[in-house]
JSON list of C-alpha atoms in Angstrom, two decimals:
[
{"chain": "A", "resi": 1, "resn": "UNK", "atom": "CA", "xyz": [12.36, 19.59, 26.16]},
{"chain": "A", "resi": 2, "resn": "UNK", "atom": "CA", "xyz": [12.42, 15.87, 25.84]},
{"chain": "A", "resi": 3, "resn": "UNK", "atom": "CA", "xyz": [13.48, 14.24, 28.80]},
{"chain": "A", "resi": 4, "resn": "UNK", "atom": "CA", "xyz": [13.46, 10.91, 30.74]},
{"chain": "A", "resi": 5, "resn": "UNK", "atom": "CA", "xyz": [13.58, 10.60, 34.74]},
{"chain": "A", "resi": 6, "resn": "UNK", "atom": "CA", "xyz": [14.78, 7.51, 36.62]},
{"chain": "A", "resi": 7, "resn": "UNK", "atom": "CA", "xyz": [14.08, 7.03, 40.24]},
{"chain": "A", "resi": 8, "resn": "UNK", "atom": "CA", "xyz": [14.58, 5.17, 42.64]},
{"chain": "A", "resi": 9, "resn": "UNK", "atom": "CA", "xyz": [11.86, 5.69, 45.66]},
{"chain": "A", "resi": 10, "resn": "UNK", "atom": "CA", "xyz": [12.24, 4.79, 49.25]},
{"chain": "A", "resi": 11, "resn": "UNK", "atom": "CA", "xyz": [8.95, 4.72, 50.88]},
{"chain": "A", "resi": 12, "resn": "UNK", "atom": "CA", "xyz": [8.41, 6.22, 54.50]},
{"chain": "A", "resi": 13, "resn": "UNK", "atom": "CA", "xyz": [4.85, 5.87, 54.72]},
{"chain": "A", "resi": 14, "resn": "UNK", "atom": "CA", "xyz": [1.90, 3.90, 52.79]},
{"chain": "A", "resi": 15, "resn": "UNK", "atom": "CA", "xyz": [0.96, 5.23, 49.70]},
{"chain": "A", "resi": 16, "resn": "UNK", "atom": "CA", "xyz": [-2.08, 4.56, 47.38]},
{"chain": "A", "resi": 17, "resn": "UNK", "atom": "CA", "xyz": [0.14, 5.63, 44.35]},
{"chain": "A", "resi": 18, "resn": "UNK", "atom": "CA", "xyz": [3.09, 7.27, 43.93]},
{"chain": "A", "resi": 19, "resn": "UNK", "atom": "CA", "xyz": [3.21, 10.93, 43.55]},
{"chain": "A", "resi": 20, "resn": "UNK", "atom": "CA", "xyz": [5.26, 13.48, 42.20]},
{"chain": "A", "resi": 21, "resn": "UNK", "atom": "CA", "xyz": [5.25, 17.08, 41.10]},
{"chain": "A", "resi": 22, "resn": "UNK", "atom": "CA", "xyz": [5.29, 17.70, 37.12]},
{"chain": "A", "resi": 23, "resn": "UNK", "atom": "CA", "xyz": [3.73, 21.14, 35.77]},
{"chain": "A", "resi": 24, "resn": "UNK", "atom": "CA", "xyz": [2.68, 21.29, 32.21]},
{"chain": "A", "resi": 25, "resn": "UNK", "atom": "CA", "xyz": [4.87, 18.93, 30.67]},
{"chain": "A", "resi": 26, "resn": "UNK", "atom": "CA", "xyz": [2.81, 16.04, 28.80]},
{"chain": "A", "resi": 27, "resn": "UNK", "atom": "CA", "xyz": [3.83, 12.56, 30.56]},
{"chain": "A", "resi": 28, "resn": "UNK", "atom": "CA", "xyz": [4.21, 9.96, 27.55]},
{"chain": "A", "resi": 29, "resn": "UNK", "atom": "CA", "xyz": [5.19, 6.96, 29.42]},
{"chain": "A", "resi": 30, "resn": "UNK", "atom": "CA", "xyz": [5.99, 5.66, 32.89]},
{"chain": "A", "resi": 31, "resn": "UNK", "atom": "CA", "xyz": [6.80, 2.19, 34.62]},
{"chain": "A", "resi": 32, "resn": "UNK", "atom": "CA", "xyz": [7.30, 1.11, 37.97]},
{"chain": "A", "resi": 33, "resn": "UNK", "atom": "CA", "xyz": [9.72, -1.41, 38.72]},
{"chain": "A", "resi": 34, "resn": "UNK", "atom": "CA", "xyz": [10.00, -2.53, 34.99]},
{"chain": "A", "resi": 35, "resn": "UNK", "atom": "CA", "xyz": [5.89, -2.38, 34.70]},
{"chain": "A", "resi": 36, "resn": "UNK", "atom": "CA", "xyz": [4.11, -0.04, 32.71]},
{"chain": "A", "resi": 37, "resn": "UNK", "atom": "CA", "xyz": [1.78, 2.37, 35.04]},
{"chain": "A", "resi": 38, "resn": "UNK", "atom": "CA", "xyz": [-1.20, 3.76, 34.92]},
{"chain": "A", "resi": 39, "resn": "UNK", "atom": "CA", "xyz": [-1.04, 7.77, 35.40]},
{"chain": "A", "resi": 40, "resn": "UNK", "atom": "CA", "xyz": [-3.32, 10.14, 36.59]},
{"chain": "A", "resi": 41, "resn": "UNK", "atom": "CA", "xyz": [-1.57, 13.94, 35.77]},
{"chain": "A", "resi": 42, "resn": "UNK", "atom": "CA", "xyz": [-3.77, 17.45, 36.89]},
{"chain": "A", "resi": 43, "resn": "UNK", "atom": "CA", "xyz": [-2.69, 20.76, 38.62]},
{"chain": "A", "resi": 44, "resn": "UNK", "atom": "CA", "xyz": [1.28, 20.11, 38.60]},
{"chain": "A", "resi": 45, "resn": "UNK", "atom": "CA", "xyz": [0.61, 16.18, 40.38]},
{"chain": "A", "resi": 46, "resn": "UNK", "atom": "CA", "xyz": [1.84, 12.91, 38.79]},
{"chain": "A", "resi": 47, "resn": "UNK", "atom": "CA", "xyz": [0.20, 10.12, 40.07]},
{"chain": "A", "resi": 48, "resn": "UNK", "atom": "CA", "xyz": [1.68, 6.72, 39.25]},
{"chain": "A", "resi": 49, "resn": "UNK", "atom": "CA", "xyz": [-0.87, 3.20, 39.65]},
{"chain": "A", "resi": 50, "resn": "UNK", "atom": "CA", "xyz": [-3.26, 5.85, 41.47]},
{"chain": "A", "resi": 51, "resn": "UNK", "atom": "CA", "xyz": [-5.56, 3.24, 43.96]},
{"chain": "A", "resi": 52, "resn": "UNK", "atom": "CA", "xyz": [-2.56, 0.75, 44.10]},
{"chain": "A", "resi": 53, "resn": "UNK", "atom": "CA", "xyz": [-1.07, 0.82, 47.76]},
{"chain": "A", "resi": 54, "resn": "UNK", "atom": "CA", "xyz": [2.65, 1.20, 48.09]},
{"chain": "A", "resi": 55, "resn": "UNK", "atom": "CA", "xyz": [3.80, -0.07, 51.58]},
{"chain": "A", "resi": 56, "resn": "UNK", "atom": "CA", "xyz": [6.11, 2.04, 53.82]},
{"chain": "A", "resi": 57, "resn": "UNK", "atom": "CA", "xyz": [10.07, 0.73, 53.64]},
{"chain": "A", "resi": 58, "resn": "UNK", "atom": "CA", "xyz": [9.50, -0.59, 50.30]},
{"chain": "A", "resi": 59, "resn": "UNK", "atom": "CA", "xyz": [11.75, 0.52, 47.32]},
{"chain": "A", "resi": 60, "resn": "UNK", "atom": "CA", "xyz": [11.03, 1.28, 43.45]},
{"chain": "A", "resi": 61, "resn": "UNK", "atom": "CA", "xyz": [12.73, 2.17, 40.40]},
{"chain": "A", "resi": 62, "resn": "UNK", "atom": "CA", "xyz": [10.04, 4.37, 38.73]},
{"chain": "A", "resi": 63, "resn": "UNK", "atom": "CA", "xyz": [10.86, 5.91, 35.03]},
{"chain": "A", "resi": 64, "resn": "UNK", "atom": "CA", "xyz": [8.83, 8.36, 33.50]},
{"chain": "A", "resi": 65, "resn": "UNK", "atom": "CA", "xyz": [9.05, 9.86, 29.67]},
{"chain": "A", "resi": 66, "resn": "UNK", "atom": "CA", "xyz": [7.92, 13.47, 29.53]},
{"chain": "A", "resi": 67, "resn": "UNK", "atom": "CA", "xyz": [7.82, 16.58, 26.89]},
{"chain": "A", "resi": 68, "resn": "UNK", "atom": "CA", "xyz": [6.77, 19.81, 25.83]},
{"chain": "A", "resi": 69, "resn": "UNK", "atom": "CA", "xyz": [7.76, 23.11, 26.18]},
{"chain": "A", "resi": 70, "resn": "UNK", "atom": "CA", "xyz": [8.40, 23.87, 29.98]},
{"chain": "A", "resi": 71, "resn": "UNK", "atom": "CA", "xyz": [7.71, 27.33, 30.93]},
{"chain": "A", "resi": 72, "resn": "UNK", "atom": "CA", "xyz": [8.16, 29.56, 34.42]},
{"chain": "A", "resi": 73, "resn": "UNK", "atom": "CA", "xyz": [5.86, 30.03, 36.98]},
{"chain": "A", "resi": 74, "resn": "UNK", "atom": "CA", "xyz": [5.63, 32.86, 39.53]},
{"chain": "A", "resi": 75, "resn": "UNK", "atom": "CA", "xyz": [7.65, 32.50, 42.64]},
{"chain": "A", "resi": 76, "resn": "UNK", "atom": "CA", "xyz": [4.92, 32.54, 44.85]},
{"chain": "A", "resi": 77, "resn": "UNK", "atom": "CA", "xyz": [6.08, 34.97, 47.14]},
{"chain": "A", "resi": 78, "resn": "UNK", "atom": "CA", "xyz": [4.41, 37.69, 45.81]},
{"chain": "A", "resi": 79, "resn": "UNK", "atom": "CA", "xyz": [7.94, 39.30, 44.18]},
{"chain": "A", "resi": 80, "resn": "UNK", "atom": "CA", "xyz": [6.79, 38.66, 41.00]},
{"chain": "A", "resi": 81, "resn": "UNK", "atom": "CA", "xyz": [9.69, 36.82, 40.19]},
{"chain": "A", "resi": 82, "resn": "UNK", "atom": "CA", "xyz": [9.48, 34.16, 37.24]},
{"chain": "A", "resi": 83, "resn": "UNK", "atom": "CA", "xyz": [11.01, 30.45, 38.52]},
{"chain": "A", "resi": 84, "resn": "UNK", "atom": "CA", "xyz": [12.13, 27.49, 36.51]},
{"chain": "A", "resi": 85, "resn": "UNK", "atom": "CA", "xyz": [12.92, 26.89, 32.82]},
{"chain": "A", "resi": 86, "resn": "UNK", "atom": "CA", "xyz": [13.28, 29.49, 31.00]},
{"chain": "A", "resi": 87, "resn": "UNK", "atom": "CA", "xyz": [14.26, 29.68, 27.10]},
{"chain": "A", "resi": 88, "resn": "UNK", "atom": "CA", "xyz": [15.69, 32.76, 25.69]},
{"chain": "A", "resi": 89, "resn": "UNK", "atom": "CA", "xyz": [16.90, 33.80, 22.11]},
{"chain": "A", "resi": 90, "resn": "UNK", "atom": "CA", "xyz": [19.55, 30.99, 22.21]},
{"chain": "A", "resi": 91, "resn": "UNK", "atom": "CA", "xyz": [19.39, 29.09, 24.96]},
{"chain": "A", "resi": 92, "resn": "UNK", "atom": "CA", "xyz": [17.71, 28.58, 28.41]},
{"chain": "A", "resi": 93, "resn": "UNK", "atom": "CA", "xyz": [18.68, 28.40, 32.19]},
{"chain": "A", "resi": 94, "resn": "UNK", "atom": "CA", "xyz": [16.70, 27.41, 34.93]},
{"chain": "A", "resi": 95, "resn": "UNK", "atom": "CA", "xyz": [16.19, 29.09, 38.53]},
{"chain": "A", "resi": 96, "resn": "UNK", "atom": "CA", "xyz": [14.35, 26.87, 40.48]},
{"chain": "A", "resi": 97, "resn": "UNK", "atom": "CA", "xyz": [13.89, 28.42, 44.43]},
{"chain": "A", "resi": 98, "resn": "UNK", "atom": "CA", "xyz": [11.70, 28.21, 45.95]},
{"chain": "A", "resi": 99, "resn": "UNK", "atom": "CA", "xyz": [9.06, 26.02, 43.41]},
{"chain": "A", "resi": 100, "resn": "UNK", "atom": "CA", "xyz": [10.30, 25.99, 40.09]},
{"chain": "A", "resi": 101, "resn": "UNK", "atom": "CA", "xyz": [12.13, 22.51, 39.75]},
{"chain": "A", "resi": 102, "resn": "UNK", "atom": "CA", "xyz": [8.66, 20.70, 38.80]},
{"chain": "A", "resi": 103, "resn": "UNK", "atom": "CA", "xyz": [8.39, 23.16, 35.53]},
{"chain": "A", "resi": 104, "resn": "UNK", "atom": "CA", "xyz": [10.68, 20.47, 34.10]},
{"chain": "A", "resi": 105, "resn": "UNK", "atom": "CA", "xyz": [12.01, 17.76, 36.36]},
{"chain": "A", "resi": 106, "resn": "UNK", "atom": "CA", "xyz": [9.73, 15.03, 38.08]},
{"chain": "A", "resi": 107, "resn": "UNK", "atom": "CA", "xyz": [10.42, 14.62, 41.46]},
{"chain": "A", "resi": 108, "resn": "UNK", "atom": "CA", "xyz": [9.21, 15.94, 45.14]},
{"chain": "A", "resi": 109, "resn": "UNK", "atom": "CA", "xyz": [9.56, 19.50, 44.56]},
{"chain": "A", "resi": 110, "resn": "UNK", "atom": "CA", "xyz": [10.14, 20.06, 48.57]},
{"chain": "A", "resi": 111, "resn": "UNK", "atom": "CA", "xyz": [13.51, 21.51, 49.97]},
{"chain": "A", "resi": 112, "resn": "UNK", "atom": "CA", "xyz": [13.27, 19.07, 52.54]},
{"chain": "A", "resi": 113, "resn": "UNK", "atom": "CA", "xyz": [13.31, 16.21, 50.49]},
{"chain": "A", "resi": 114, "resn": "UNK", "atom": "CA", "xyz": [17.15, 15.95, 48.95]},
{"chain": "A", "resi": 115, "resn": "UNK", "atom": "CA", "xyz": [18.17, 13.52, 46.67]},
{"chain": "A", "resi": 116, "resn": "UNK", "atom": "CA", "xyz": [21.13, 12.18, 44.30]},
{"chain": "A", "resi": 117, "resn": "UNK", "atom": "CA", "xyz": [20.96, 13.66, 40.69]},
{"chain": "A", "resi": 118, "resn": "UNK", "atom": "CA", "xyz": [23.12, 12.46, 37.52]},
{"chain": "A", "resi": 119, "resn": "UNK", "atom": "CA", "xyz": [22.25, 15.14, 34.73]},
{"chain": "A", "resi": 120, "resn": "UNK", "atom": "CA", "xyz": [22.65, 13.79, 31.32]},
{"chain": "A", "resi": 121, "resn": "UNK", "atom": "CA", "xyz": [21.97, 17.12, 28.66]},
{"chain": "A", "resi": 122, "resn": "UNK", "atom": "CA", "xyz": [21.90, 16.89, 25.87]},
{"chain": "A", "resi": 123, "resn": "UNK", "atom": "CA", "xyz": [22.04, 20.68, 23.42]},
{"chain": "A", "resi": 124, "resn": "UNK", "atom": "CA", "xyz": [23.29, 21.53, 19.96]},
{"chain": "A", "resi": 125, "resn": "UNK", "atom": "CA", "xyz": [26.56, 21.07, 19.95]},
{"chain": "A", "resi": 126, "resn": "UNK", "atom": "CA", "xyz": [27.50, 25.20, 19.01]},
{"chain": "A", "resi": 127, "resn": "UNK", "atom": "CA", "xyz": [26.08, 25.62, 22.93]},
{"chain": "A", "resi": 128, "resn": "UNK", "atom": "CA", "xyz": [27.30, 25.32, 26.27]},
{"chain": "A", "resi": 129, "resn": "UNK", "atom": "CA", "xyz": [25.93, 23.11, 29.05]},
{"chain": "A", "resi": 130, "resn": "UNK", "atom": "CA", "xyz": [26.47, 23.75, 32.92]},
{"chain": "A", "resi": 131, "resn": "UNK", "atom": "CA", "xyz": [24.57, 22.28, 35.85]},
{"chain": "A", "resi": 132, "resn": "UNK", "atom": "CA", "xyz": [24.43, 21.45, 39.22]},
{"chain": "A", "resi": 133, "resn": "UNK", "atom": "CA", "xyz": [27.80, 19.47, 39.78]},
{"chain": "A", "resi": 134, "resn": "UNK", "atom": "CA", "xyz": [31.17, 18.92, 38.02]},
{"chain": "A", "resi": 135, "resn": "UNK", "atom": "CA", "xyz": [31.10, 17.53, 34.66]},
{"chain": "A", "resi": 136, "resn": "UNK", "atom": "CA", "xyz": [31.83, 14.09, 34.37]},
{"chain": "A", "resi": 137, "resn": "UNK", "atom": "CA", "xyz": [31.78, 13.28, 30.97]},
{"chain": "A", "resi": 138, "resn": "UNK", "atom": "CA", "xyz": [31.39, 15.37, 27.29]},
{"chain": "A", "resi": 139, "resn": "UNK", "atom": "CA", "xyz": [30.65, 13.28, 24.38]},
{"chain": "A", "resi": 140, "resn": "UNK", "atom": "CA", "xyz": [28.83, 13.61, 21.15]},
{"chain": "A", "resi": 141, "resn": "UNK", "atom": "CA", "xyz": [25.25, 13.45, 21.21]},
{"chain": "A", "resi": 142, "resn": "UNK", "atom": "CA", "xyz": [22.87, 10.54, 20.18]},
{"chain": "A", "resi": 143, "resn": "UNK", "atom": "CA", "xyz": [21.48, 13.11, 16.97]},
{"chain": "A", "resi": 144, "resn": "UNK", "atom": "CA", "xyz": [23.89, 15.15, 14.82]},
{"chain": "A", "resi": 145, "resn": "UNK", "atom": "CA", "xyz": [25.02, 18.57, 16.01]},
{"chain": "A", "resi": 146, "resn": "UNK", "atom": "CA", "xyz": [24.68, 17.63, 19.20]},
{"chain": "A", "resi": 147, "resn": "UNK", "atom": "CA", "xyz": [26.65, 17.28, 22.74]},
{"chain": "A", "resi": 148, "resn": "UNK", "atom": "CA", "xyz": [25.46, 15.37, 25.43]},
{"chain": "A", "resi": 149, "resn": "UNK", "atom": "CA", "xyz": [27.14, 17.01, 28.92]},
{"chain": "A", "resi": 150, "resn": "UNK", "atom": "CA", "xyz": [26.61, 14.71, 32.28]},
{"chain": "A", "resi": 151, "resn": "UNK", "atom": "CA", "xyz": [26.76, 16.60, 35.74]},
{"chain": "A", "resi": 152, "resn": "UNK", "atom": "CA", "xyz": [27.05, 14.46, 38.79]},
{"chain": "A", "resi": 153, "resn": "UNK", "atom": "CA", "xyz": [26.14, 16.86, 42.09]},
{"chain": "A", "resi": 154, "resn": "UNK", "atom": "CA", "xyz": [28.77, 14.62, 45.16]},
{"chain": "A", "resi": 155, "resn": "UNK", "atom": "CA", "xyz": [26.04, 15.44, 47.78]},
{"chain": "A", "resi": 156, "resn": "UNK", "atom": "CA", "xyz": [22.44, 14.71, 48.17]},
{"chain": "A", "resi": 157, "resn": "UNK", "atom": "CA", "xyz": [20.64, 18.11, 47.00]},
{"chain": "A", "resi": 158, "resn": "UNK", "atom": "CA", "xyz": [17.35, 19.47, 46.99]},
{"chain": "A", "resi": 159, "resn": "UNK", "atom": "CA", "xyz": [15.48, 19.40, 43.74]},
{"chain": "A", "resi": 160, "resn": "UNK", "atom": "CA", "xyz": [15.24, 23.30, 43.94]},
{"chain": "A", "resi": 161, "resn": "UNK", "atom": "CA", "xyz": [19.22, 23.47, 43.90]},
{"chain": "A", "resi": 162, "resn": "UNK", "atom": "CA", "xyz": [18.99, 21.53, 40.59]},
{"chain": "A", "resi": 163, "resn": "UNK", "atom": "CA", "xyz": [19.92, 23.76, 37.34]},
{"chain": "A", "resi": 164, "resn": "UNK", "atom": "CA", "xyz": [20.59, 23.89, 34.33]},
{"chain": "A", "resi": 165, "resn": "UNK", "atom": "CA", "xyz": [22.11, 26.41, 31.90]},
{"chain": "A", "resi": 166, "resn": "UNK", "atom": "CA", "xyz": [22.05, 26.41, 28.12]},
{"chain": "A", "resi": 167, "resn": "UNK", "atom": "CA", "xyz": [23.90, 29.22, 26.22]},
{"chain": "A", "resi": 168, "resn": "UNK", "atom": "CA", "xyz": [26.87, 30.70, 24.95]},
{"chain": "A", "resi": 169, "resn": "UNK", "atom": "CA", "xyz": [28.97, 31.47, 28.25]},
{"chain": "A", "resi": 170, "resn": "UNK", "atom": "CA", "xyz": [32.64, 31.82, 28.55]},
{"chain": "A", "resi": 171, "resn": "UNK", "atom": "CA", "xyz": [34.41, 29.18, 30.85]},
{"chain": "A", "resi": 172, "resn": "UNK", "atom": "CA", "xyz": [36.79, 29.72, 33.62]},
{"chain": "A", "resi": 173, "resn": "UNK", "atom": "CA", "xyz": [38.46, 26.98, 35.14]}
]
């Protein structure tokens, strides 16, 4: 998985940093407001400009470059139940609740903590693509053999709601 994340943060307390939830994924770049920033990145927590105080009401647009090869976690519930990305044969599908969103999507991992999403994915083109949200827009990809699929949810969500499906499906409309 290669993947960039834009966001834009609304701050409702001081922070010394801005933090996030990543698992294993290796960060390659990040900026804050248009600045590159330092990053701090152990046990599944993304620190951007760790020691630099962000003030409470005040808004970024933070981007962070990521890759590697996500993999599930256990639920934590004690099911046994594998959560987030998970790649099969030919193709992979995420399931996310209650903590698997961070195995491949920066953000606060929280269910109280809902957010917009536009999903831009981008698969071989012989694949399908669903996510959370209608499609808006099919096009070809940036590489060859590719599709790049964009799913816009039309409600704030929480980041465990957010999925993604790679495969061969059939599609009903």
């Amino acid at each position: 998985l290669e993947a960039v994340v834009t966001l834009d943060v609304a701050l409702t307390a001081d922070r010394p940093g801005l933090q996030f939830d990543l698992g294993s994924m290796q960060v390659r770049s990040a900026t804050v407001d248009g600045e590159p920033a330092p990053v701090t990145h152990e046990d599944g927590e993304l620190v951007l400009a760790p020691g630099q105080l962000f003030g409470r009401g005040s808004t970024h647009r933070v981007v962070v470059s990521y890759a590697g090869r996500p993999a599930p976690v256990d639920d934590a519930t004690g099911a046994g139940f594998a959560v987030g990305w998970t790649t099969l044969g030919e193709g992979s599908y995420v399931a996310s609740e209650p903590i698997g969103a961070s195995t491949w999507l920066v953000g606060n991992d929280h269910p109280s903590d809902k957010a917009t999403y536009r999903l831009s994915v981008t698969a071989p083109a012989d694949l399908d693509v669903v996510a959370t949200g209608p499609l808006h827009e099919r096009r070809a990809g940036p590489r060859p053999s590719t599709t790049t699929c964009v799913f816009e949810p039309r409600d704030p969500v929480a980041s465990y709601l957010v999925s993604v499906a790679i495969g061969r499906f059939d599609t009903i409309e």
